[in-house]
Structures are given as structure tokens and as C-alpha cells.
GROMACS .gro file of C-alpha atoms in nm:
model
  352
    1MET     CA    1  -2.082   8.771  14.301
    2HIS     CA    2  -2.266   8.424  14.346
    3ASN     CA    3  -2.183   8.326  14.754
    4ILE     CA    4  -2.082   7.950  14.778
    5PHE     CA    5  -2.179   8.004  15.145
    6SER     CA    6  -2.347   8.142  15.392
    7SER     CA    7  -2.249   8.349  15.656
    8ILE     CA    8  -1.878   8.304  15.609
    9SER     CA    9  -1.684   8.598  15.514
   10SER     CA   10  -1.531   8.589  15.129
   11GLN     CA   11  -1.164   8.571  15.249
   12GLU     CA   12  -1.242   8.284  15.528
   13LYS     CA   13  -1.448   8.121  15.196
   14ILE     CA   14  -1.123   8.143  14.970
   15ASN     CA   15  -0.859   8.025  15.222
   16PHE     CA   16  -1.119   7.738  15.330
   17ILE     CA   17  -1.079   7.583  14.983
   18LYS     CA   18  -0.721   7.680  14.926
   19GLY     CA   19  -0.624   7.582  15.321
   20LEU     CA   20  -0.802   7.207  15.185
   21SER     CA   21  -0.696   7.192  14.871
   22VAL     CA   22  -0.271   7.216  15.032
   23MET     CA   23  -0.364   6.991  15.287
   24LEU     CA   24  -0.440   6.747  15.044
   25GLU     CA   25  -0.191   6.791  14.800
   26GLY     CA   26   0.036   6.695  15.084
   27GLY     CA   27  -0.106   6.380  15.176
   28ILE     CA   28  -0.337   6.440  15.445
   29PRO     CA   29  -0.621   6.268  15.461
   30ILE     CA   30  -0.969   6.450  15.377
   31ASN     CA   31  -1.102   6.425  15.760
   32GLU     CA   32  -0.733   6.500  15.955
   33ALA     CA   33  -0.819   6.804  15.666
   34LEU     CA   34  -1.115   6.934  15.796
   35THR     CA   35  -1.076   6.903  16.145
   36ALA     CA   36  -0.736   7.077  16.154
   37LEU     CA   37  -0.917   7.369  15.881
   38GLN     CA   38  -1.256   7.359  16.135
   39LYS     CA   39  -1.004   7.497  16.460
   40GLN     CA   40  -0.859   7.791  16.226
   41THR     CA   41  -1.220   7.892  16.049
   42LYS     CA   42  -1.335   8.174  16.277
   43SER     CA   43  -1.635   8.166  16.134
   44LYS     CA   44  -1.925   7.944  16.326
   45THR     CA   45  -2.138   7.901  16.080
   46LEU     CA   46  -1.810   7.716  15.855
   47ARG     CA   47  -1.711   7.599  16.187
   48GLU     CA   48  -2.030   7.358  16.225
   49ALA     CA   49  -2.123   7.291  15.894
   50LEU     CA   50  -1.723   7.132  15.872
   51GLY     CA   51  -1.830   6.944  16.157
   52ARG     CA   52  -2.067   6.771  16.007
   53ILE     CA   53  -1.902   6.700  15.722
   54GLU     CA   54  -1.618   6.578  15.876
   55LYS     CA   55  -1.841   6.333  16.043
   56LYS     CA   56  -1.999   6.216  15.771
   57VAL     CA   57  -1.707   6.117  15.571
   58GLU     CA   58  -1.597   5.929  15.836
   59GLN     CA   59  -1.850   5.757  15.776
   60GLY     CA   60  -1.824   5.691  15.464
   61LEU     CA   61  -1.936   5.937  15.304
   62SER     CA   62  -1.785   6.157  14.963
   63LEU     CA   63  -1.659   6.487  15.065
   64ALA     CA   64  -1.953   6.638  14.781
   65SER     CA   65  -2.210   6.404  14.872
   66ALA     CA   66  -2.125   6.499  15.243
   67CYS     CA   67  -2.108   6.921  15.095
   68GLU     CA   68  -2.472   6.880  14.912
   69LYS     CA   69  -2.615   6.794  15.251
   70GLU     CA   70  -2.503   7.132  15.363
   71ARG     CA   71  -2.662   7.289  15.045
   72ALA     CA   72  -2.728   7.651  15.288
   73ALA     CA   73  -2.287   7.643  15.325
   74PHE     CA   74  -2.196   7.452  14.996
   75ASP     CA   75  -2.407   7.571  14.639
   76ALA     CA   76  -2.386   7.370  14.295
   77ILE     CA   77  -2.087   7.489  14.163
   78SER     CA   78  -1.875   7.436  14.509
   79ILE     CA   79  -2.024   7.122  14.435
   80SER     CA   80  -2.004   7.054  14.105
   81LEU     CA   81  -1.661   7.061  14.118
   82LEU     CA   82  -1.631   6.855  14.385
   83ARG     CA   83  -1.804   6.581  14.277
   84ALA     CA   84  -1.648   6.626  13.911
   85GLY     CA   85  -1.250   6.550  14.067
   86GLU     CA   86  -1.334   6.293  14.337
   87THR     CA   87  -1.465   6.132  14.009
   88SER     CA   88  -1.172   6.228  13.719
   89GLY     CA   89  -0.871   6.180  14.061
   90ASN     CA   90  -0.822   6.497  14.016
   91LEU     CA   91  -0.943   6.677  14.391
   92GLU     CA   92  -0.712   6.910  14.460
   93LYS     CA   93  -0.701   7.078  14.123
   94ASN     CA   94  -1.037   7.148  14.140
   95LEU     CA   95  -1.045   7.315  14.433
   96LEU     CA   96  -0.720   7.502  14.300
   97PHE     CA   97  -0.949   7.610  14.025
   98LEU     CA   98  -1.266   7.663  14.252
   99SER     CA   99  -1.030   7.861  14.463
  100GLY     CA  100  -0.901   8.117  14.160
  101TRP     CA  101  -1.229   8.156  13.999
  102MET     CA  102  -1.332   8.298  14.355
  103GLU     CA  103  -1.095   8.527  14.436
  104ARG     CA  104  -1.145   8.671  14.067
  105GLN     CA  105  -1.476   8.669  14.182
  106TYR     CA  106  -1.438   8.872  14.450
  107THR     CA  107  -1.204   9.086  14.357
  108LEU     CA  108  -1.451   9.251  14.128
  109ALA     CA  109  -1.696   9.266  14.334
  110GLU     CA  110  -1.464   9.445  14.554
  111ASP     CA  111  -1.354   9.668  14.225
  112VAL     CA  112  -1.707   9.797  14.143
  113LYS     CA  113  -1.843   9.813  14.527
  114ALA     CA  114  -1.559  10.080  14.547
  115ALA     CA  115  -1.606  10.249  14.260
  116MET     CA  116  -1.972  10.336  14.381
  117LEU     CA  117  -1.912  10.406  14.751
  118TYR     CA  118  -1.876  10.747  14.609
  119PRO     CA  119  -2.213  10.785  14.467
  120LYS     CA  120  -2.300  10.633  14.812
  121ILE     CA  121  -2.188  10.878  15.041
  122VAL     CA  122  -2.244  11.144  14.818
  123LEU     CA  123  -2.632  11.097  14.741
  124SER     CA  124  -2.660  10.970  15.145
  125ALA     CA  125  -2.511  11.285  15.276
  126THR     CA  126  -2.722  11.512  15.069
  127LEU     CA  127  -3.025  11.289  15.168
  128LEU     CA  128  -2.935  11.313  15.552
  129LEU     CA  129  -2.878  11.716  15.513
  130GLY     CA  130  -3.215  11.774  15.297
  131GLY     CA  131  -3.336  11.567  15.611
  132TRP     CA  132  -3.176  11.755  15.929
  133LEU     CA  133  -3.290  12.076  15.704
  134ALA     CA  134  -3.636  11.927  15.708
  135ILE     CA  135  -3.732  11.812  16.065
  136PHE     CA  136  -3.494  12.110  16.324
  137ILE     CA  137  -3.489  12.377  16.052
  138ILE     CA  138  -3.741  12.454  15.916
  139PRO     CA  139  -4.020  12.411  16.164
  140LYS     CA  140  -3.836  12.719  16.318
  141LEU     CA  141  -3.947  12.984  16.039
  142VAL     CA  142  -4.285  12.845  15.989
  143PRO     CA  143  -4.382  13.051  16.217
  144PHE     CA  144  -4.183  13.378  16.111
  145PHE     CA  145  -4.311  13.283  15.742
  146ARG     CA  146  -4.668  13.272  15.892
  147GLU     CA  147  -4.684  13.599  15.961
  148LEU     CA  148  -4.509  13.780  15.678
  149ARG     CA  149  -4.801  13.961  15.461
  150VAL     CA  150  -4.708  13.806  15.136
  151GLU     CA  151  -4.777  13.545  14.957
  152LEU     CA  152  -4.551  13.227  14.968
  153PRO     CA  153  -4.354  13.122  14.677
  154LEU     CA  154  -4.526  12.731  14.556
  155SER     CA  155  -4.176  12.648  14.645
  156THR     CA  156  -4.139  12.775  15.005
  157ARG     CA  157  -4.541  12.606  15.044
  158ILE     CA  158  -4.429  12.283  14.940
  159LEU     CA  159  -4.150  12.236  15.144
  160ILE     CA  160  -4.315  12.394  15.495
  161GLY     CA  161  -4.550  12.105  15.416
  162MET     CA  162  -4.309  11.822  15.354
  163SER     CA  163  -4.156  11.946  15.684
  164VAL     CA  164  -4.430  11.976  15.912
  165PHE     CA  165  -4.588  11.632  15.789
  166ILE     CA  166  -4.231  11.454  15.901
  167GLU     CA  167  -4.205  11.657  16.192
  168LYS     CA  168  -4.593  11.574  16.342
  169PHE     CA  169  -4.562  11.208  16.131
  170TRP     CA  170  -4.234  11.113  16.133
  171LEU     CA  171  -4.329  10.765  16.321
  172PHE     CA  172  -4.555  10.695  15.994
  173VAL     CA  173  -4.305  10.848  15.815
  174LEU     CA  174  -4.035  10.558  15.929
  175VAL     CA  175  -4.284  10.263  15.887
  176GLY     CA  176  -4.386  10.380  15.552
  177ILE     CA  177  -4.007  10.389  15.466
  178VAL     CA  178  -3.954  10.047  15.597
  179ALA     CA  179  -4.308   9.922  15.393
  180ALA     CA  180  -4.149  10.026  15.095
  181VAL     CA  181  -3.839   9.846  15.123
  182ALA     CA  182  -3.994   9.544  15.281
  183LEU     CA  183  -4.272   9.552  14.942
  184PHE     CA  184  -3.976   9.647  14.639
  185LEU     CA  185  -3.773   9.319  14.825
  186PHE     CA  186  -4.088   9.108  14.790
  187LEU     CA  187  -4.199   9.255  14.438
  188ARG     CA  188  -3.812   9.146  14.333
  189SER     CA  189  -3.972   8.781  14.471
  190VAL     CA  190  -4.283   8.778  14.169
  191HIS     CA  191  -4.098   8.589  13.855
  192GLY     CA  192  -4.263   8.848  13.602
  193ILE     CA  193  -4.139   9.235  13.870
  194ARG     CA  194  -3.839   9.057  13.922
  195ARG     CA  195  -3.756   8.996  13.526
  196PHE     CA  196  -3.906   9.341  13.427
  197LEU     CA  197  -3.615   9.505  13.732
  198ASP     CA  198  -3.332   9.264  13.522
  199HIS     CA  199  -3.366   9.416  13.219
  200PHE     CA  200  -3.463   9.766  13.358
  201TYR     CA  201  -3.124   9.778  13.518
  202LEU     CA  202  -2.944   9.629  13.230
  203ARG     CA  203  -3.028   9.867  12.978
  204LEU     CA  204  -2.979  10.192  13.208
  205PRO     CA  205  -2.728  10.447  13.094
  206ILE     CA  206  -2.384  10.365  13.307
  207VAL     CA  207  -2.497  10.138  13.491
  208GLY     CA  208  -2.571   9.864  13.208
  209PRO     CA  209  -2.317   9.894  13.064
  210LEU     CA  210  -2.122   9.766  13.415
  211LEU     CA  211  -2.362   9.498  13.491
  212VAL     CA  212  -2.322   9.346  13.140
  213GLY     CA  213  -1.975   9.389  13.156
  214TYR     CA  214  -2.000   9.192  13.492
  215GLN     CA  215  -2.225   8.930  13.420
  216LEU     CA  216  -1.969   8.846  13.099
  217THR     CA  217  -1.728   8.814  13.317
  218PHE     CA  218  -1.941   8.585  13.575
  219THR     CA  219  -2.019   8.370  13.276
  220ALA     CA  220  -1.707   8.332  13.063
  221GLU     CA  221  -1.558   8.295  13.432
  222LEU     CA  222  -1.738   8.000  13.508
  223PHE     CA  223  -1.756   7.849  13.198
  224SER     CA  224  -1.331   7.807  13.220
  225THR     CA  225  -1.289   7.683  13.583
  226LEU     CA  226  -1.595   7.409  13.498
  227LEU     CA  227  -1.488   7.315  13.156
  228LYS     CA  228  -1.128   7.283  13.255
  229SER     CA  229  -1.177   7.086  13.568
  230GLY     CA  230  -1.330   6.834  13.291
  231LEU     CA  231  -1.734   6.825  13.329
  232PRO     CA  232  -1.926   6.815  13.014
  233LEU     CA  233  -2.059   7.114  12.934
  234GLY     CA  234  -2.402   7.028  12.954
  235GLU     CA  235  -2.393   7.042  13.304
  236THR     CA  236  -2.130   7.300  13.265
  237LEU     CA  237  -2.447   7.539  13.125
  238ALA     CA  238  -2.691   7.409  13.367
  239ILE     CA  239  -2.427   7.534  13.730
  240ILE     CA  240  -2.395   7.856  13.562
  241SER     CA  241  -2.720   7.930  13.516
  242GLU     CA  242  -2.832   7.790  13.859
  243SER     CA  243  -2.599   8.052  14.003
  244SER     CA  244  -2.663   8.354  13.756
  245THR     CA  245  -2.819   8.628  13.929
  246ASN     CA  246  -2.975   8.713  13.606
  247LEU     CA  247  -3.304   8.645  13.490
  248TYR     CA  248  -3.221   8.714  13.123
  249TYR     CA  249  -2.907   8.527  13.146
  250LYS     CA  250  -3.076   8.260  13.333
  251GLU     CA  251  -3.303   8.185  13.110
  252SER     CA  252  -3.019   8.189  12.803
  253LEU     CA  253  -2.769   7.977  12.988
  254ASP     CA  254  -3.087   7.754  13.051
  255HIS     CA  255  -3.181   7.804  12.643
  256MET     CA  256  -2.880   7.702  12.526
  257ARG     CA  257  -2.806   7.421  12.755
  258GLU     CA  258  -3.153   7.324  12.541
  259ARG     CA  259  -2.977   7.327  12.205
  260ILE     CA  260  -2.670   7.219  12.328
  261LEU     CA  261  -2.817   6.830  12.409
  262ARG     CA  262  -3.039   6.848  12.100
  263GLY     CA  263  -2.688   6.858  11.871
  264VAL     CA  264  -2.608   7.267  11.855
  265ASN     CA  265  -2.324   7.444  11.847
  266LEU     CA  266  -2.269   7.651  12.159
  267SER     CA  267  -2.139   7.926  11.913
  268ASP     CA  268  -2.475   7.892  11.671
  269ALA     CA  269  -2.639   7.898  12.057
  270ILE     CA  270  -2.494   8.221  12.207
  271ALA     CA  271  -2.594   8.374  11.839
  272ASP     CA  272  -2.962   8.375  11.947
  273TYR     CA  273  -2.847   8.607  12.157
  274PRO     CA  274  -2.677   8.932  12.056
  275LYS     CA  275  -2.888   9.158  12.307
  276LEU     CA  276  -2.674   8.955  12.588
  277TYR     CA  277  -2.348   8.882  12.417
  278PRO     CA  278  -2.135   9.091  12.140
  279PRO     CA  279  -1.991   8.951  11.827
  280THR     CA  280  -1.671   8.911  12.006
  281MET     CA  281  -1.797   8.655  12.253
  282LEU     CA  282  -1.966   8.470  11.977
  283SER     CA  283  -1.691   8.483  11.727
  284ILE     CA  284  -1.435   8.360  11.957
  285VAL     CA  285  -1.635   8.054  12.086
  286ALA     CA  286  -1.641   7.994  11.792
  287ALA     CA  287  -1.338   7.983  11.681
  288GLY     CA  288  -1.270   7.801  12.022
  289SER     CA  289  -1.479   7.465  11.931
  290LYS     CA  290  -1.373   7.443  11.598
  291SER     CA  291  -0.992   7.441  11.795
  292GLY     CA  292  -1.105   7.219  12.084
  293THR     CA  293  -0.979   7.493  12.342
  294LEU     CA  294  -1.289   7.570  12.424
  295GLU     CA  295  -1.209   7.616  12.767
  296LYS     CA  296  -0.801   7.826  12.714
  297SER     CA  297  -1.141   8.105  12.472
  298PHE     CA  298  -1.330   8.102  12.776
  299ARG     CA  299  -1.043   8.209  12.963
  300TYR     CA  300  -0.924   8.424  12.691
  301LEU     CA  301  -1.322   8.577  12.730
  302ALA     CA  302  -1.255   8.544  13.103
  303ASP     CA  303  -0.940   8.812  13.103
  304PHE     CA  304  -1.075   9.056  12.850
  305PHE     CA  305  -1.410   9.174  13.043
  306THR     CA  306  -1.250   9.173  13.364
  307GLN     CA  307  -1.002   9.431  13.209
  308GLU     CA  308  -1.330   9.627  13.039
  309VAL     CA  309  -1.505   9.634  13.441
  310ASN     CA  310  -1.228   9.689  13.553
  311GLN     CA  311  -1.173  10.035  13.321
  312ARG     CA  312  -1.577  10.093  13.356
  313THR     CA  313  -1.585  10.137  13.729
  314LYS     CA  314  -1.222  10.312  13.674
  315ARG     CA  315  -1.384  10.618  13.500
  316LEU     CA  316  -1.721  10.507  13.656
  317PRO     CA  317  -1.624  10.798  13.976
  318VAL     CA  318  -1.586  11.029  13.665
  319VAL     CA  319  -1.874  10.931  13.490
  320ILE     CA  320  -2.122  10.995  13.733
  321GLU     CA  321  -1.986  11.354  13.953
  322PRO     CA  322  -2.174  11.574  13.688
  323LEU     CA  323  -2.476  11.439  13.723
  324LEU     CA  324  -2.433  11.428  14.135
  325LEU     CA  325  -2.336  11.736  14.116
  326LEU     CA  326  -2.706  11.910  13.949
  327ILE     CA  327  -2.880  11.644  14.189
  328ILE     CA  328  -2.666  11.828  14.461
  329GLY     CA  329  -2.684  12.148  14.348
  330ALA     CA  330  -3.168  12.101  14.189
  331ILE     CA  331  -3.163  12.032  14.632
  332VAL     CA  332  -2.950  12.276  14.699
  333ALA     CA  333  -3.141  12.554  14.499
  334PHE     CA  334  -3.451  12.462  14.605
  335ILE     CA  335  -3.421  12.414  14.960
  336ALA     CA  336  -3.219  12.826  14.915
  337LEU     CA  337  -3.495  12.976  14.719
  338SER     CA  338  -3.818  12.847  14.927
  339ILE     CA  339  -3.683  13.011  15.192
  340ILE     CA  340  -3.481  13.308  15.059
  341SER     CA  341  -3.815  13.396  14.828
  342PRO     CA  342  -4.055  13.584  15.043
  343ILE     CA  343  -3.794  13.687  15.236
  344TYR     CA  344  -3.751  13.850  14.912
  345ASP     CA  345  -4.080  13.960  14.859
  346LEU     CA  346  -4.141  14.115  15.200
  347ILE     CA  347  -3.864  14.367  15.097
  348ASN     CA  348  -3.997  14.408  14.779
  349SER     CA  349  -4.344  14.495  14.936
  350LEU     CA  350  -4.181  14.717  15.194
  351GLN     CA  351  -3.976  14.914  14.925
  352ARG     CA  352  -4.295  15.039  14.772
   0.00000   0.00000   0.00000
């Protein structure tokens, strides 16, 4: 989910947007509503941002323009919905649209995180156990292995070499891991490498279809919310593109917008990307364009893709569990064979 605020919990974001909508619906002036919400919020980042926004509103600036000055706190989605609401006189409704979209995206993101928690815990525990053996147990066995009058198997020599290296140069290993993570994050910001990685992630087995489903849900949700708020199709595409986290989907949305502005139908523009958007989406968007119910079509698609992602997240632990067992089994087998093999060879040599 793309963050609408910075350093603020998702629940606080939702509470703020909902609270502002309810207060404005009740006839409370914007500056008073902002003051009240500023006192209620626990986030320092949000509280400070609201304080600055309140001052700008009191000086005569519109709420959308005041929020636009706080780009560290508000992104294009929230600002566009605020501006469209102020222009049309439907600010309260647009705030409800925004809070509803945020709630659905938050729930979906939490479901995906929950599904990935089990494999993360298992893999982390396996790596920690392997590291513990390599640092504290294997070094104590090194003198014993060196005294054996048998040639050590390759797996044992590899394990001992790794253990000795980590024991002697643990600081360099730690620095190397941190440097590798920092390098990856830096390379991730390079356009060409990010494009390659985004394509790679979408093509991964098991995880790839889940990421595709998430992107489709995100896109359909935003289409429905922004069109419902009264934004034109071209501006809607620009906002969704800016908010997209995958470069392939971002580029496709930019291309769609260019074609839309040249008079091409949205369904025809979507048809240019059959690998990113399924035929189901193309058919429903085409029907919605012809009947003038495009917003409802995207609402249906958002619900459909959300249900699909939920089903995949529920199946994910079942699908990934055998793979985890294979990885853990391979690691355990390697360590066990590395320790037992030389002892077995020694026993055989003594019996001869």
C-alpha cells in the first residue's frame, strides 16, 4: 500500500480522515475540526503537519492547497480527492471515499503480511540456528576433526572453513551484510535495475501471482474511488501512475493516459498490456465504458481482485510449507552429514 502520510500509523491516518469527514458533515468549520483532531492524534508528525495546515487555512488557503504544502505527509491521491471535493462541494463525501479506500488497502496489506509471516519466522529461525551452530558449536569440534587420521569429506571442510572464517572475521561479515543490504537498496533506486527487479518479482512462482493480484486490486480500487469523486479519467490515470509501486504497471498507466488524451477508449488502451491486465478486466472495463458505469465496473473488479488475493494469501502457507521443509531439511542434512561423516569414516578405519 502506498503511504498517504509519512511516519504515521495506518490506523491514525484512517481515524483522521474519518474524523475530519464527520466533523465537516456536522457543520464544524475546517479550522476548528483541524484543531480538535490535532489534539487527539498521538503521532507527532501528523500533529505538527495539522498545525501548519490549520494556520494556512486560517490565512485563506484552501484545504487541498494547504495539504499540498505538506508533501511529506500527504500524497497525490489525498490532495487530488480534497481538491476535487472542494471544487464540487462534496468534500465530506470525498473524505469518506478516501477513508474507505485506505481501510480496504490497509486490510489487504495486513492479510498479505500475515500470510508471509510464517515463512519469514521459519526461515529466520533456521538461519539463526545455523549461525549459532557455526559460531558456537562447530569451532569446538575443529580440534577433534583435525586429530582424526582420515581425510575429511568436502562438506565437512566447507562447514569448518565457514565456521572458522565467521569466528575470526565476524565483524567483517557483519559489515559485509550491512553493506550488501545498503548496496541492494541503492541499486534498487536505479531505474534499469528496479525495472528488472519489478519484472522478476512479478514472474516469481507462488509470490508473483500474489503481487499481480495486489497491483490489480490497488489499481481497480483507486480507479473506482477517484472516478466516484468526480475526477476526469486522464487525471485519474496520472494519480494512479504516481502512486503505483511497480514500474511495469506505472509505465502501462502512463501509456494509457497518453492514449486516452488522444481519444482512445480505456479498454483499447488496457488491451495493449495483456500480460499485466487479464481478459476479465478488459471485458468488464469495455462494458462499463459503453454503458457509462465505469466507476461501478472498477468497484466490481476491486472486490473481485480483493477476494482473489485473500484466497491466495490463505493458500500461501499450505503451498509454501513443503518448500520450506525442503530448505530446512537440506540445511539440517548438510550440517548433520558434515559432522557425522568423518566420525563414521574414523570408526570404519578402526575396524579394518
